[in-house]
mmCIF file with all atom_site columns, C-alpha atoms in Angstrom:
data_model
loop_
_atom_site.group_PDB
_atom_site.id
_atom_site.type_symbol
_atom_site.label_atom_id
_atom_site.label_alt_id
_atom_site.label_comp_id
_atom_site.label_asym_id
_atom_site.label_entity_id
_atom_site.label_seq_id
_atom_site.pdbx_PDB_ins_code
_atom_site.Cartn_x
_atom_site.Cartn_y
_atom_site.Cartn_z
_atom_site.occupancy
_atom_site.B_iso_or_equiv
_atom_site.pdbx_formal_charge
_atom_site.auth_seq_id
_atom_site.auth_comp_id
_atom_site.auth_asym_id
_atom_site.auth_atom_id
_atom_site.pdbx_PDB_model_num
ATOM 1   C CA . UNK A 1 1   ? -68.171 68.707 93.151 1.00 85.00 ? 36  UNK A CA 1
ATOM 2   C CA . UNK A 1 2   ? -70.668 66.653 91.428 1.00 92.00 ? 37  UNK A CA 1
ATOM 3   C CA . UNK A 1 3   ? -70.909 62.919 91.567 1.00 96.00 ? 38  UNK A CA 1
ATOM 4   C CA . UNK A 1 4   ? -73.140 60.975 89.193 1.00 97.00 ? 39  UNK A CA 1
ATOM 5   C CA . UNK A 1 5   ? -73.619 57.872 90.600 1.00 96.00 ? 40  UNK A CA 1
ATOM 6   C CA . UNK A 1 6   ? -76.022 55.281 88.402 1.00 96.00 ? 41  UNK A CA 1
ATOM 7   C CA . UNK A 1 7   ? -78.316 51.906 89.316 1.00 96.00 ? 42  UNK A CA 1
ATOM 8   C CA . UNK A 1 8   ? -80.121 49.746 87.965 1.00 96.00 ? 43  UNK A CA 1
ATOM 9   C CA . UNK A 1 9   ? -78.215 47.719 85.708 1.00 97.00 ? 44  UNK A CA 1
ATOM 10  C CA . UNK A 1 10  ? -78.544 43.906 85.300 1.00 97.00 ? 45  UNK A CA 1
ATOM 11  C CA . UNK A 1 11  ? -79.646 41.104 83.320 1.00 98.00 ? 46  UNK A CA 1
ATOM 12  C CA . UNK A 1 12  ? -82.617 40.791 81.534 1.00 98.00 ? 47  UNK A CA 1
ATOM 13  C CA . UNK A 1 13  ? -84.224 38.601 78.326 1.00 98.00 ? 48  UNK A CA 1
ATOM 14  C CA . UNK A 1 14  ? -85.407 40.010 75.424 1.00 98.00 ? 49  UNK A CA 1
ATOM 15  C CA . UNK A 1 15  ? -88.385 41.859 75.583 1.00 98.00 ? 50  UNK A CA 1
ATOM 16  C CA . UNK A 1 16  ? -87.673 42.736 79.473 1.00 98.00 ? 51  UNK A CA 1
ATOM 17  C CA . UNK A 1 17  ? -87.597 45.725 80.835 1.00 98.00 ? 52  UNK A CA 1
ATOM 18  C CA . UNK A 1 18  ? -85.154 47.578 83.119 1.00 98.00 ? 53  UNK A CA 1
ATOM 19  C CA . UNK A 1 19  ? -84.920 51.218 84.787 1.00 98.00 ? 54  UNK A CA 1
ATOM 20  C CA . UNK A 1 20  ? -81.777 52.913 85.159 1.00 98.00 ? 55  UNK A CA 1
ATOM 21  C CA . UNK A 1 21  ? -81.310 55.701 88.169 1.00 98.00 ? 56  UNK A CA 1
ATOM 22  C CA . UNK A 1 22  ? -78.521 58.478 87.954 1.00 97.00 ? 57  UNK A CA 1
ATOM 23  C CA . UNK A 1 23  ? -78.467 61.313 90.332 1.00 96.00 ? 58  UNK A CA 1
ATOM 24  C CA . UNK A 1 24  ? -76.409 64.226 90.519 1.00 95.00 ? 59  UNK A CA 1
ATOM 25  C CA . UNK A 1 25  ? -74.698 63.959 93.822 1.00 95.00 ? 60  UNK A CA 1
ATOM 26  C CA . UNK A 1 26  ? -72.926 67.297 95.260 1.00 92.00 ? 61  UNK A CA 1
ATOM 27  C CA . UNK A 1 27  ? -75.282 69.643 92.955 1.00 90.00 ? 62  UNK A CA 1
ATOM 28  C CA . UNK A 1 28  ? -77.344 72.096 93.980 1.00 90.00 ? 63  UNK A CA 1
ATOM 29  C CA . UNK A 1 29  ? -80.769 72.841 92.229 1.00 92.00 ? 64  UNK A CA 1
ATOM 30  C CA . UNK A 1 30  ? -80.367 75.722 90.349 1.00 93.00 ? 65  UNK A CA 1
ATOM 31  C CA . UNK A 1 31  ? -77.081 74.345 88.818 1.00 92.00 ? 66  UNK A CA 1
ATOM 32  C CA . UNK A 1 32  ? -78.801 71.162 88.193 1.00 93.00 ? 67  UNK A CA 1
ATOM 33  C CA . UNK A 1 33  ? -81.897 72.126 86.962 1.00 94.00 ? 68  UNK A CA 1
ATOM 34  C CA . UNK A 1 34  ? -79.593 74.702 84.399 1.00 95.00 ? 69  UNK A CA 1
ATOM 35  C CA . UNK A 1 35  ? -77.505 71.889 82.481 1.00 95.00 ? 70  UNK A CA 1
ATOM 36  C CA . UNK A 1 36  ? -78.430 68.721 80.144 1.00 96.00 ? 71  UNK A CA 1
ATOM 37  C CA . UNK A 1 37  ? -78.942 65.345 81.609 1.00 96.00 ? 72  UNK A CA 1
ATOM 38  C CA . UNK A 1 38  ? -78.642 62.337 79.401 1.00 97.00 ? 73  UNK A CA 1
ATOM 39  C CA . UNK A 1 39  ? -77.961 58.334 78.798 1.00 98.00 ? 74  UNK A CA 1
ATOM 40  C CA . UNK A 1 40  ? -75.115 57.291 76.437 1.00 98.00 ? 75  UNK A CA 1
ATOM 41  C CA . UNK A 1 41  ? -74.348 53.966 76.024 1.00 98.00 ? 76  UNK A CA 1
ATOM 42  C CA . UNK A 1 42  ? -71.437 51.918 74.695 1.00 98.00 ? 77  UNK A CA 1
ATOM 43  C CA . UNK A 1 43  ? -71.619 48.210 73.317 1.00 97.00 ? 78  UNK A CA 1
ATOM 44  C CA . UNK A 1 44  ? -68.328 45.851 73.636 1.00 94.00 ? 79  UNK A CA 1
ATOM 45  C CA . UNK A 1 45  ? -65.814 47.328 70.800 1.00 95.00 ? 80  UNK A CA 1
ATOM 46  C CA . UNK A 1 46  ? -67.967 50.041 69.968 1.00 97.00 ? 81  UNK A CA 1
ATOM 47  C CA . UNK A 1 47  ? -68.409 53.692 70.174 1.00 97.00 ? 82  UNK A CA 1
ATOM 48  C CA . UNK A 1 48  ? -70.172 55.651 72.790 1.00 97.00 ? 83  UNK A CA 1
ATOM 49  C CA . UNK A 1 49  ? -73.417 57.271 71.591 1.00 98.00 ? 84  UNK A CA 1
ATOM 50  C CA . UNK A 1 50  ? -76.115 59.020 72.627 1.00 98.00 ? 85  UNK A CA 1
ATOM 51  C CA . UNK A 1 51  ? -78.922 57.083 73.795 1.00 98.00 ? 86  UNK A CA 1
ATOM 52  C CA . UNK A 1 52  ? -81.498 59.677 75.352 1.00 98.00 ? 87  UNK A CA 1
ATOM 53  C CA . UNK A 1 53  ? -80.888 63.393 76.811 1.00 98.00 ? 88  UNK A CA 1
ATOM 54  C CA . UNK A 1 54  ? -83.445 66.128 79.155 1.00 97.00 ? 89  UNK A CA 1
ATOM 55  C CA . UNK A 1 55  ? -82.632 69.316 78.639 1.00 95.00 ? 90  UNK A CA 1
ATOM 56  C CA . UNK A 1 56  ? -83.366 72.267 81.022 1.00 91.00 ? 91  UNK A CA 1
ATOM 57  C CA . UNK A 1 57  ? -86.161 73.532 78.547 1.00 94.00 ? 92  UNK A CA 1
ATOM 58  C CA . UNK A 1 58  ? -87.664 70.074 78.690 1.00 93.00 ? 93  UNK A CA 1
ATOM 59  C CA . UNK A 1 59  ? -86.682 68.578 75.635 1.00 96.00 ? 94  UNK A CA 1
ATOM 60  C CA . UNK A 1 60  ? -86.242 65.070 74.813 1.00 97.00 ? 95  UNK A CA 1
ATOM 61  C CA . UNK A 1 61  ? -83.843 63.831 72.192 1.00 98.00 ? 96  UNK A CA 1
ATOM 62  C CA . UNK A 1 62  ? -83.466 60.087 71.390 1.00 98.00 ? 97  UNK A CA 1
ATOM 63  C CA . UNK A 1 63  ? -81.164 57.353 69.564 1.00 98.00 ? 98  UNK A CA 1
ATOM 64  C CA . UNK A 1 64  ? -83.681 56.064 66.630 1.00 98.00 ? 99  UNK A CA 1
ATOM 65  C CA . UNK A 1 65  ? -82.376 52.860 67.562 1.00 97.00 ? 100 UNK A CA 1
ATOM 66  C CA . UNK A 1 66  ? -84.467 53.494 70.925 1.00 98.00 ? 101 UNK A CA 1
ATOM 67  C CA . UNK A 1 67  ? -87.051 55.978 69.934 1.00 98.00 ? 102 UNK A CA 1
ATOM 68  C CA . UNK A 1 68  ? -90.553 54.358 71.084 1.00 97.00 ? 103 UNK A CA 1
ATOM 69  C CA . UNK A 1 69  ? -88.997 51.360 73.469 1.00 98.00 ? 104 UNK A CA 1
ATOM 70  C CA . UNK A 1 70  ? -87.262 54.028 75.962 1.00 98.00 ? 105 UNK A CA 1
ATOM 71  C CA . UNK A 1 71  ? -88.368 56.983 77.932 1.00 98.00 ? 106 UNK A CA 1
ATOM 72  C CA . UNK A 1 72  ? -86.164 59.503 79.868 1.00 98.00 ? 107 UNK A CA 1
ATOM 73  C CA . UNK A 1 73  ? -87.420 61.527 82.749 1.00 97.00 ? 108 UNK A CA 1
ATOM 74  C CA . UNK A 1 74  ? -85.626 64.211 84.956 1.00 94.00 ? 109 UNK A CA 1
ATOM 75  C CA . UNK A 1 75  ? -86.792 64.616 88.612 1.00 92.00 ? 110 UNK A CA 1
ATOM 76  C CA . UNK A 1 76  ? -84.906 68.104 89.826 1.00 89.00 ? 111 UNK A CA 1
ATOM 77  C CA . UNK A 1 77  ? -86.083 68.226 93.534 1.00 90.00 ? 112 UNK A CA 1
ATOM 78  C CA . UNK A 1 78  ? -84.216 64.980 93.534 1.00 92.00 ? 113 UNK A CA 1
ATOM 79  C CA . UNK A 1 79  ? -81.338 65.590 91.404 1.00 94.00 ? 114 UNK A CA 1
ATOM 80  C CA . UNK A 1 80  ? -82.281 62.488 89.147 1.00 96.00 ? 115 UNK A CA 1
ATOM 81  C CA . UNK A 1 81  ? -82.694 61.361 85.771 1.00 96.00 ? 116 UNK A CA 1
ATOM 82  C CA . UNK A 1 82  ? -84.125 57.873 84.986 1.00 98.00 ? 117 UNK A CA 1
ATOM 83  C CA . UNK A 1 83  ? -84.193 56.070 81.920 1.00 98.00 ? 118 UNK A CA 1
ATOM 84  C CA . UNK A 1 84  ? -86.995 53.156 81.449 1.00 98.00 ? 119 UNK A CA 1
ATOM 85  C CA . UNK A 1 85  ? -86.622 50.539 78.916 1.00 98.00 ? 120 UNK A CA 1
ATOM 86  C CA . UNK A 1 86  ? -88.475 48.356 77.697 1.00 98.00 ? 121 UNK A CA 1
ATOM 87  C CA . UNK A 1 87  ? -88.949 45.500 74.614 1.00 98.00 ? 122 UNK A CA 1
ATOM 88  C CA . UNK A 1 88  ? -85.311 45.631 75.141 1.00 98.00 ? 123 UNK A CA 1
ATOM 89  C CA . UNK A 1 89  ? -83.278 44.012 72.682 1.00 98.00 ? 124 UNK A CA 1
ATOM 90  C CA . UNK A 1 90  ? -79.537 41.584 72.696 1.00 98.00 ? 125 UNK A CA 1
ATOM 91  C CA . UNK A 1 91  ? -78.274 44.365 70.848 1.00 97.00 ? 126 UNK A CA 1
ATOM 92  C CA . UNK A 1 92  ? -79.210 47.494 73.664 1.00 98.00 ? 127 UNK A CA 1
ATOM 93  C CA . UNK A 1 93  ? -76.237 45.324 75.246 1.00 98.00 ? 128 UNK A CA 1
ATOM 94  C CA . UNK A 1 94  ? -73.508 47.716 76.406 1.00 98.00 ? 129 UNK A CA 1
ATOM 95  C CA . UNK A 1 95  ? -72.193 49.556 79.433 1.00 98.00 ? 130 UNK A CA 1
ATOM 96  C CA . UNK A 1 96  ? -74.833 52.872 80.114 1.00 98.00 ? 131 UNK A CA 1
ATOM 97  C CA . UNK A 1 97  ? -73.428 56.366 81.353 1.00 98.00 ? 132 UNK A CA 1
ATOM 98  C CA . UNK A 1 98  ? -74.999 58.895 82.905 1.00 98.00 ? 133 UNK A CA 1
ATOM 99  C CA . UNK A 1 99  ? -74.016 62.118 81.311 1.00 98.00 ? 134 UNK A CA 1
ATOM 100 C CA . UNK A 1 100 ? -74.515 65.785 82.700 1.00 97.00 ? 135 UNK A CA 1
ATOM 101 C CA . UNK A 1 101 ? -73.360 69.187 81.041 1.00 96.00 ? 136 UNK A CA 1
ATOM 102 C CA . UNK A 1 102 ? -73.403 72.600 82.681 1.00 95.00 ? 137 UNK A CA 1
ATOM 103 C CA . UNK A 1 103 ? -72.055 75.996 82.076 1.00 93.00 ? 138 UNK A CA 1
ATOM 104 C CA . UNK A 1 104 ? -69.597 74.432 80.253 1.00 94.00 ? 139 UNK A CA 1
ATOM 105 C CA . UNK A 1 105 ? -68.581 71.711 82.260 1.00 95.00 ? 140 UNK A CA 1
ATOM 106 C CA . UNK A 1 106 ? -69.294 67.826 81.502 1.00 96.00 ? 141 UNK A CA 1
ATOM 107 C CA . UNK A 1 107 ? -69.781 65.147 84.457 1.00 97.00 ? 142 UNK A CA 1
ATOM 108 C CA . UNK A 1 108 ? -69.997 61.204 83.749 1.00 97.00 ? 143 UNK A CA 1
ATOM 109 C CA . UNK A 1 109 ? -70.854 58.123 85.832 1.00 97.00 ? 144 UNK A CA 1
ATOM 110 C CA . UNK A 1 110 ? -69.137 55.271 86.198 1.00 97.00 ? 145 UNK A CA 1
ATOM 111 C CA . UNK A 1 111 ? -71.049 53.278 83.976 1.00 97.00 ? 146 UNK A CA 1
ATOM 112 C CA . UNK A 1 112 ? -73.578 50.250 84.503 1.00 97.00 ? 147 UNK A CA 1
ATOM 113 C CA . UNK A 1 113 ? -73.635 47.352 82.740 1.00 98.00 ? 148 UNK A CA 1
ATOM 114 C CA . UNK A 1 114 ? -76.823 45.900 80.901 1.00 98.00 ? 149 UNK A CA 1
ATOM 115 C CA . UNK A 1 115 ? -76.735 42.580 79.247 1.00 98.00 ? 150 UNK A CA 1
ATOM 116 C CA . UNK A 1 116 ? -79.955 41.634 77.161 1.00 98.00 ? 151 UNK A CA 1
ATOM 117 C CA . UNK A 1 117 ? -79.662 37.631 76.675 1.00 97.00 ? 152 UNK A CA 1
ATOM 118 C CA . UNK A 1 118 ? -81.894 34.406 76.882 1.00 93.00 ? 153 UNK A CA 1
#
């Protein structure tokens, strides 16, 4: 079965940067390399939402709220998907999960805090 299991989560100030790690533990490549990897976030009291997602076909979709400041990358030999941020603002505050969707199947990570704050 697959396991997504994030890093990279932390404190930072404003205008820091900080790299989240996911990989897809348990998958094999050609299962992996099929299905939609992505970051969603979710700030105290509020909703989850899509932050950034790789397709298969290569395809990048982002928040506009991040559009510019983040960058999401998929590494399939290792199973991975990163997410770099930067100029990061108090209010990209919230708990980050790594999402993955195959064949009709959805997978999430545990979560990872990030906490923008002076």
């Amino acid at each position: 079965q697959v396991q997504l299991v994030e890093s990279g989560g932390g404190l930072v100030q404003p205008g820091g940067s900080l790299r989240l790690s996911c990989r897809a533990a348990g998958a094999i490549l050609s299962t992996f390399t099929a299905g939609t990897m992505g970051w969603y976030r979710q700030p105290p009291g509020k909703q989850r939402e899509l932050v950034a997602e790789f397709t298969s076909s290569r395809a990048t979709n982002y928040a506009d709220s991040v559009k510019g400041r983040f960058t999401i990358s998929r590494e399939n030999t290792r199973r991975s998907v990163s997410l770099q941020m930067t100029s990061l603002k108090p209010e990209d505050t919230a708990i980050y999960y790594c999402n993955f969707q195959v064949f009709g199947r959805e997978y999430w990570g545990q979560g990872t805090q990030v906490t923008v704050s002076s």
